[in-house]
């Protein structure tokens, strides 16, 4: 399907028993966000292209109180107050994997992903690049597994740990931060080093190279040079 240019959401599913699948669709330029899923038994969102949607929370995808499988999507250039690309709240049992989450914007937190009340959620094998927020390309409050992602070049730090001091460390091991120096990796993360009221992020061990199982990163620093060619016959 192509679902585009609606004043409100592209797709809304809420308050129903049973589960739904949304796949192989383009969901673009919708006014209240691309997808809003609320109080469903389950949802699978896969193999979609979700660009240029805007919302208060969750410009591309907003999942509330629903176990979700979000995989193999391109989620790009969406905007919101929080969670420019993906907003998860109370989505226990969810997996977010093998997505390209690129160039999304949030005026507050979580340019690419905003995740809260998501203990037991798995956020793995994603490529999360060039998202913009006041703090955090990814914002996490609670303790999902956040592993094996490519996460770098996000504006306003790559990862914002929203858990308070004294709570368990946020498990962010085996991610590729674009660098291999621990001082530089620390500079990618907003946690207790920047705010004493926050908990710690455990990022060690970390990847020393790009995770090629995650979606390929867009090419960077390309230049094009025009040349003249004369062909003799």
Short mmCIF file of C-alpha atoms in Angstrom, two decimals:
data_model
loop_
_atom_site.label_atom_id
_atom_site.label_comp_id
_atom_site.label_asym_id
_atom_site.label_seq_id
_atom_site.Cartn_x
_atom_site.Cartn_y
_atom_site.Cartn_z
CA UNK A 1 0.00 0.00 0.00
CA UNK A 2 0.94 3.65 -0.35
CA UNK A 3 -0.52 5.76 2.47
CA UNK A 4 0.41 9.39 2.09
CA UNK A 5 -0.55 13.03 2.74
CA UNK A 6 -3.27 12.40 5.32
CA UNK A 7 -4.04 15.14 7.84
CA UNK A 8 -3.92 12.71 10.76
CA UNK A 9 -2.20 9.33 11.15
CA UNK A 10 -1.38 7.11 8.22
CA UNK A 11 -2.55 4.01 10.12
CA UNK A 12 -4.28 3.77 13.53
CA UNK A 13 -4.96 0.49 15.34
CA UNK A 14 -6.12 0.61 18.94
CA UNK A 15 -8.22 -1.05 21.56
CA UNK A 16 -8.76 -4.30 19.68
CA UNK A 17 -8.08 -7.92 20.53
CA UNK A 18 -5.94 -9.91 18.16
CA UNK A 19 -2.82 -8.88 16.30
CA UNK A 20 -2.16 -7.16 13.00
CA UNK A 21 0.57 -7.09 10.38
CA UNK A 22 1.64 -4.01 8.44
CA UNK A 23 4.15 -4.73 5.70
CA UNK A 24 5.62 -3.79 2.33
CA UNK A 25 4.00 -0.35 2.37
CA UNK A 26 5.08 3.25 1.93
CA UNK A 27 3.70 5.44 4.73
CA UNK A 28 4.72 9.01 4.03
CA UNK A 29 3.99 12.62 4.94
CA UNK A 30 1.09 12.07 7.34
CA UNK A 31 0.21 14.83 9.77
CA UNK A 32 -0.15 13.02 13.12
CA UNK A 33 2.48 10.39 12.42
CA UNK A 34 2.96 7.35 10.24
CA UNK A 35 1.58 4.58 12.53
CA UNK A 36 -0.14 4.73 15.92
CA UNK A 37 -0.65 1.37 17.67
CA UNK A 38 -2.36 1.35 21.09
CA UNK A 39 -3.53 -1.52 23.34
CA UNK A 40 -3.40 -4.27 20.73
CA UNK A 41 -2.58 -7.91 21.45
CA UNK A 42 0.35 -7.59 19.06
CA UNK A 43 1.64 -5.92 15.92
CA UNK A 44 4.23 -6.79 13.28
CA UNK A 45 5.62 -3.85 11.30
CA UNK A 46 8.08 -5.02 8.67
CA UNK A 47 9.55 -4.19 5.26
CA UNK A 48 8.02 -0.71 5.12
CA UNK A 49 9.36 2.65 4.01
CA UNK A 50 8.25 5.28 6.53
CA UNK A 51 9.50 8.81 5.69
CA UNK A 52 8.56 12.45 6.34
CA UNK A 53 5.75 11.98 8.88
CA UNK A 54 5.29 14.33 11.85
CA UNK A 55 3.66 13.93 15.27
CA UNK A 56 3.78 15.07 18.87
CA UNK A 57 5.33 11.71 19.87
CA UNK A 58 6.59 9.11 17.44
CA UNK A 59 6.81 10.71 14.03
CA UNK A 60 7.32 7.45 12.16
CA UNK A 61 5.99 4.76 14.53
CA UNK A 62 4.27 5.15 17.93
CA UNK A 63 3.59 1.94 19.86
CA UNK A 64 1.88 2.08 23.26
CA UNK A 65 1.10 -0.89 25.52
CA UNK A 66 1.44 -3.40 22.68
CA UNK A 67 4.10 -6.07 22.06
CA UNK A 68 5.56 -5.16 18.68
CA UNK A 69 7.93 -6.70 16.17
CA UNK A 70 9.46 -3.83 14.19
CA UNK A 71 11.96 -5.07 11.62
CA UNK A 72 13.45 -4.46 8.18
CA UNK A 73 11.98 -0.97 7.83
CA UNK A 74 13.49 2.26 6.54
CA UNK A 75 12.39 4.98 8.97
CA UNK A 76 13.74 8.32 7.78
CA UNK A 77 13.22 12.07 7.96
CA UNK A 78 10.30 11.95 10.41
CA UNK A 79 9.83 14.52 13.17
CA UNK A 80 8.21 14.75 16.62
CA UNK A 81 8.59 16.30 20.03
CA UNK A 82 9.92 12.96 21.32
CA UNK A 83 10.85 9.92 19.26
CA UNK A 84 11.26 11.39 15.82
CA UNK A 85 11.57 7.95 14.24
CA UNK A 86 10.16 5.45 16.76
CA UNK A 87 8.38 5.96 20.11
CA UNK A 88 7.88 2.94 22.40
CA UNK A 89 6.00 3.13 25.69
CA UNK A 90 5.05 0.03 27.63
CA UNK A 91 5.83 -2.26 24.73
CA UNK A 92 7.01 -5.24 26.82
CA UNK A 93 8.08 -8.22 24.74
CA UNK A 94 8.88 -6.12 21.69
CA UNK A 95 11.80 -6.47 19.31
CA UNK A 96 13.20 -3.66 17.18
CA UNK A 97 15.75 -5.09 14.78
CA UNK A 98 17.32 -4.76 11.34
CA UNK A 99 15.90 -1.28 10.74
CA UNK A 100 17.57 1.72 9.13
CA UNK A 101 16.65 4.71 11.33
CA UNK A 102 18.07 7.77 9.62
CA UNK A 103 17.78 11.58 9.65
CA UNK A 104 14.82 11.80 12.04
CA UNK A 105 14.37 14.81 14.35
CA UNK A 106 12.95 15.41 17.84
CA UNK A 107 12.68 18.80 19.47
CA UNK A 108 13.20 17.14 22.89
CA UNK A 109 14.65 13.61 23.27
CA UNK A 110 15.19 10.61 21.05
CA UNK A 111 15.69 11.82 17.51
CA UNK A 112 15.79 8.24 16.24
CA UNK A 113 14.21 6.21 19.08
CA UNK A 114 12.46 7.14 22.33
CA UNK A 115 11.93 4.08 24.56
CA UNK A 116 10.35 4.13 28.02
CA UNK A 117 8.79 1.38 30.19
CA UNK A 118 10.42 -1.18 27.93
CA UNK A 119 12.07 -3.68 30.29
CA UNK A 120 12.64 -6.91 28.39
CA UNK A 121 12.51 -5.22 24.98
CA UNK A 122 15.27 -6.03 22.48
CA UNK A 123 16.70 -3.22 20.31
CA UNK A 124 19.37 -4.91 18.21
CA UNK A 125 21.03 -4.94 14.78
CA UNK A 126 19.77 -1.52 13.72
CA UNK A 127 21.65 1.23 11.92
CA UNK A 128 20.87 4.52 13.70
CA UNK A 129 22.55 7.48 12.02
CA UNK A 130 22.22 11.25 11.61
CA UNK A 131 19.22 11.68 13.90
CA UNK A 132 18.85 14.99 15.77
CA UNK A 133 17.50 15.83 19.23
CA UNK A 134 18.26 18.15 22.12
CA UNK A 135 19.87 15.14 23.85
CA UNK A 136 20.11 11.72 22.31
CA UNK A 137 19.76 10.08 18.94
CA UNK A 138 18.33 7.31 21.16
CA UNK A 139 16.67 7.97 24.53
CA UNK A 140 16.15 5.02 26.89
CA UNK A 141 14.35 5.03 30.24
CA UNK A 142 14.14 1.47 31.68
CA UNK A 143 16.34 -1.46 30.74
CA UNK A 144 15.95 -2.99 27.28
CA UNK A 145 18.77 -4.88 25.60
CA UNK A 146 20.49 -2.38 23.34
CA UNK A 147 23.13 -4.36 21.48
CA UNK A 148 24.80 -4.91 18.09
CA UNK A 149 23.61 -1.63 16.62
CA UNK A 150 25.53 0.79 14.44
CA UNK A 151 24.96 4.10 16.21
CA UNK A 152 26.96 7.22 15.40
CA UNK A 153 26.81 10.70 13.85
CA UNK A 154 23.65 11.56 15.78
CA UNK A 155 23.39 15.17 16.92
CA UNK A 156 22.98 15.78 20.64
CA UNK A 157 24.83 12.60 21.70
CA UNK A 158 24.13 9.16 20.28
CA UNK A 159 22.58 7.59 23.42
CA UNK A 160 20.82 9.28 26.34
CA UNK A 161 20.37 7.11 29.44
CA UNK A 162 17.24 8.37 31.16
CA UNK A 163 17.52 5.99 34.13
CA UNK A 164 18.25 7.59 37.49
CA UNK A 165 21.36 7.00 39.55
CA UNK A 166 21.35 3.84 41.65
CA UNK A 167 19.46 1.79 39.06
CA UNK A 168 21.05 -0.99 37.03
CA UNK A 169 23.47 -0.06 34.30
CA UNK A 170 21.94 0.18 30.84
CA UNK A 171 23.17 -2.76 28.76
CA UNK A 172 24.61 -1.20 25.58
CA UNK A 173 27.34 -3.70 24.83
CA UNK A 174 28.61 -4.74 21.40
CA UNK A 175 27.50 -1.62 19.55
CA UNK A 176 29.56 0.13 16.90
CA UNK A 177 29.99 3.80 17.82
CA UNK A 178 32.05 4.78 14.79
CA UNK A 179 35.19 4.91 16.96
CA UNK A 180 37.20 2.48 19.07
CA UNK A 181 38.69 4.82 21.67
CA UNK A 182 36.87 4.65 25.03
CA UNK A 183 37.21 8.38 25.64
CA UNK A 184 35.52 9.08 22.33
CA UNK A 185 32.81 6.49 22.99
CA UNK A 186 32.13 8.19 26.35
CA UNK A 187 31.67 11.41 24.42
CA UNK A 188 28.87 9.76 22.43
CA UNK A 189 26.85 8.90 25.56
CA UNK A 190 24.88 11.11 27.99
CA UNK A 191 24.82 9.36 31.39
CA UNK A 192 26.23 9.87 34.90
CA UNK A 193 29.38 11.54 33.55
CA UNK A 194 27.29 14.42 32.23
CA UNK A 195 24.49 14.37 34.85
CA UNK A 196 25.16 12.95 38.32
CA UNK A 197 21.46 12.17 38.71
CA UNK A 198 21.58 9.57 35.94
CA UNK A 199 22.71 5.95 35.89
CA UNK A 200 25.58 4.43 33.93
CA UNK A 201 25.75 2.93 30.47
CA UNK A 202 27.72 -0.31 30.16
CA UNK A 203 29.11 -0.24 26.60
CA UNK A 204 32.14 -2.54 27.09
CA UNK A 205 32.77 -4.79 25.20
CA UNK A 206 32.13 -2.67 22.11
CA UNK A 207 32.43 -3.45 18.43
CA UNK A 208 35.60 -2.50 16.58
CA UNK A 209 33.91 -2.39 13.20
CA UNK A 210 30.58 -1.91 11.48
CA UNK A 211 27.93 -4.57 12.10
CA UNK A 212 27.26 -5.77 8.57
CA UNK A 213 24.22 -7.80 9.68
CA UNK A 214 22.46 -4.48 10.33
CA UNK A 215 21.24 -2.41 7.36
CA UNK A 216 24.07 -0.92 5.34
CA UNK A 217 24.90 2.68 6.17
CA UNK A 218 24.31 5.35 3.52
CA UNK A 219 27.50 6.37 1.73
CA UNK A 220 29.27 9.41 3.16
CA UNK A 221 31.65 12.05 1.77
CA UNK A 222 30.85 11.28 -1.85
CA UNK A 223 31.95 13.73 -4.51
CA UNK A 224 30.91 13.91 -8.12
CA UNK A 225 33.09 15.34 -10.86
CA UNK A 226 31.68 16.08 -14.29
CA UNK A 227 33.90 15.05 -17.19
CA UNK A 228 33.62 15.50 -20.90
CA UNK A 229 33.94 12.45 -23.09
CA UNK A 230 34.42 12.40 -26.82
CA UNK A 231 33.78 9.19 -28.65
CA UNK A 232 35.23 8.69 -32.10
CA UNK A 233 33.41 6.51 -34.55
#
